mmCIF file of C-alpha atoms in Angstrom:
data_model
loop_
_atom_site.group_PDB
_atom_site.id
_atom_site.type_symbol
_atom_site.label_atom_id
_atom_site.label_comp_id
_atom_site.label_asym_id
_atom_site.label_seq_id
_atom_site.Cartn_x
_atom_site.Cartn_y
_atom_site.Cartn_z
ATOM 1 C CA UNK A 610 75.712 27.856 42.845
ATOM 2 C CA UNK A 611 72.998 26.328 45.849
ATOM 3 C CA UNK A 612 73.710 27.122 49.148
ATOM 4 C CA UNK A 613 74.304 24.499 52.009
ATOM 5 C CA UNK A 614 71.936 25.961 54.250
ATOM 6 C CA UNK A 615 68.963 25.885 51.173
ATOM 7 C CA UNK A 616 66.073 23.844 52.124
ATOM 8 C CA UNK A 617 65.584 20.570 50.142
ATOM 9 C CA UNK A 618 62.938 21.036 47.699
ATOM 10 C CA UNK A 619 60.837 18.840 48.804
ATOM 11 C CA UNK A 620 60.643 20.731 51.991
ATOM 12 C CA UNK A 621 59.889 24.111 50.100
ATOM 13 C CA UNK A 622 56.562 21.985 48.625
ATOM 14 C CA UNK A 623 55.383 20.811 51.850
ATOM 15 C CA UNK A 624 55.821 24.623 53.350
ATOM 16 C CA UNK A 625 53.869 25.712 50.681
ATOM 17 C CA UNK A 626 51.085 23.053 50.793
ATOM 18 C CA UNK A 627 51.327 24.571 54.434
ATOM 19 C CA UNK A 628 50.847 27.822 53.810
ATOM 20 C CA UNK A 629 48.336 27.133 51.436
ATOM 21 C CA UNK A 630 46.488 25.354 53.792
ATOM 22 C CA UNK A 631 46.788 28.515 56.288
ATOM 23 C CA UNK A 632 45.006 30.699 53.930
ATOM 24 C CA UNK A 633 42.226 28.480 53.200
ATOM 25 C CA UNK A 634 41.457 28.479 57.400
ATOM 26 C CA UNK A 635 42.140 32.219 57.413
ATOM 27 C CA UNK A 636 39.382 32.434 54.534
ATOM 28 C CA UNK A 637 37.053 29.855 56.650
ATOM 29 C CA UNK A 638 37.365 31.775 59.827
ATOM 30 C CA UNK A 639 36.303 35.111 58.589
ATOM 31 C CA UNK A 640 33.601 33.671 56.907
ATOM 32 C CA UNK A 641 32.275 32.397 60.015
ATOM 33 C CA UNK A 642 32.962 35.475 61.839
ATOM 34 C CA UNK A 643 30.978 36.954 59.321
ATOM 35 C CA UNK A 644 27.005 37.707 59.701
ATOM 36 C CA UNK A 645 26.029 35.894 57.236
ATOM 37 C CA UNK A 646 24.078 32.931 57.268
ATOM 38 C CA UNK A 647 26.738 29.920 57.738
ATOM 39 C CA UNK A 648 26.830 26.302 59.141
ATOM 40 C CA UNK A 649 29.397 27.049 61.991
ATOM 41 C CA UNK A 650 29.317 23.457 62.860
ATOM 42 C CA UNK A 651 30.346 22.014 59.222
ATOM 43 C CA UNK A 652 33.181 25.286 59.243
ATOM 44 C CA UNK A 653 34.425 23.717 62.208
ATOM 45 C CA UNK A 654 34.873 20.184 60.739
ATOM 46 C CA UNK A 655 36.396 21.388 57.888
ATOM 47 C CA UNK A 656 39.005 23.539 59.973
ATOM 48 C CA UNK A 657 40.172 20.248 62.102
ATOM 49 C CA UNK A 658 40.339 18.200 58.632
ATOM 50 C CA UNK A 659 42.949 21.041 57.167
ATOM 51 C CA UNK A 660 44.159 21.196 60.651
ATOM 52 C CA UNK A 661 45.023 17.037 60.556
ATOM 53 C CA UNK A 662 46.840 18.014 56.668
ATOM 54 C CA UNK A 663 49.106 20.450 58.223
ATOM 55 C CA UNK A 664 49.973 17.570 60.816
ATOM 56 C CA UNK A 665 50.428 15.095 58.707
ATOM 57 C CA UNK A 666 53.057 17.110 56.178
ATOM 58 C CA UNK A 667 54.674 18.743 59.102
ATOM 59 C CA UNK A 668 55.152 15.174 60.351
ATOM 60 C CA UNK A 669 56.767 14.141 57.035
ATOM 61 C CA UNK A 670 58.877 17.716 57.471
ATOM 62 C CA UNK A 671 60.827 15.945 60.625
ATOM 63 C CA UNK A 672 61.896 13.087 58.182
ATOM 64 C CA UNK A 673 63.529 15.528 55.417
#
């Protein structure tokens, strides 16, 4: 039997496309807190494009 409360499944996907998206920064910010030998400037870009994806589903969250 589902609970009321349960979220719509379509909200669990877009919390895991978040939290998928988390990760992927996480992995992105240690590498560039790393020593190694990485294009800091390119890391940031892609952190503000996953940044703009996490927007954009939490923005389609509100309408669930």
């Amino acid at each position: 039997m589902e609970q009321e409360n349960q979220l719509p499944q379509d909200a669990l996907s877009a919390l895991d496309e978040i939290d998928r998206l988390l990760h992927q920064m996480l992995m992105l910010a240690e590498l560039s807190a790393g020593d190694g030998d990485v294009d800091r400037e390119n890391l940031q870009k892609v952190l503000e494009h996953l940044q703009h994806k996490i927007d954009r589903i939490a923005d389609r969250l509100e309408h669930i």
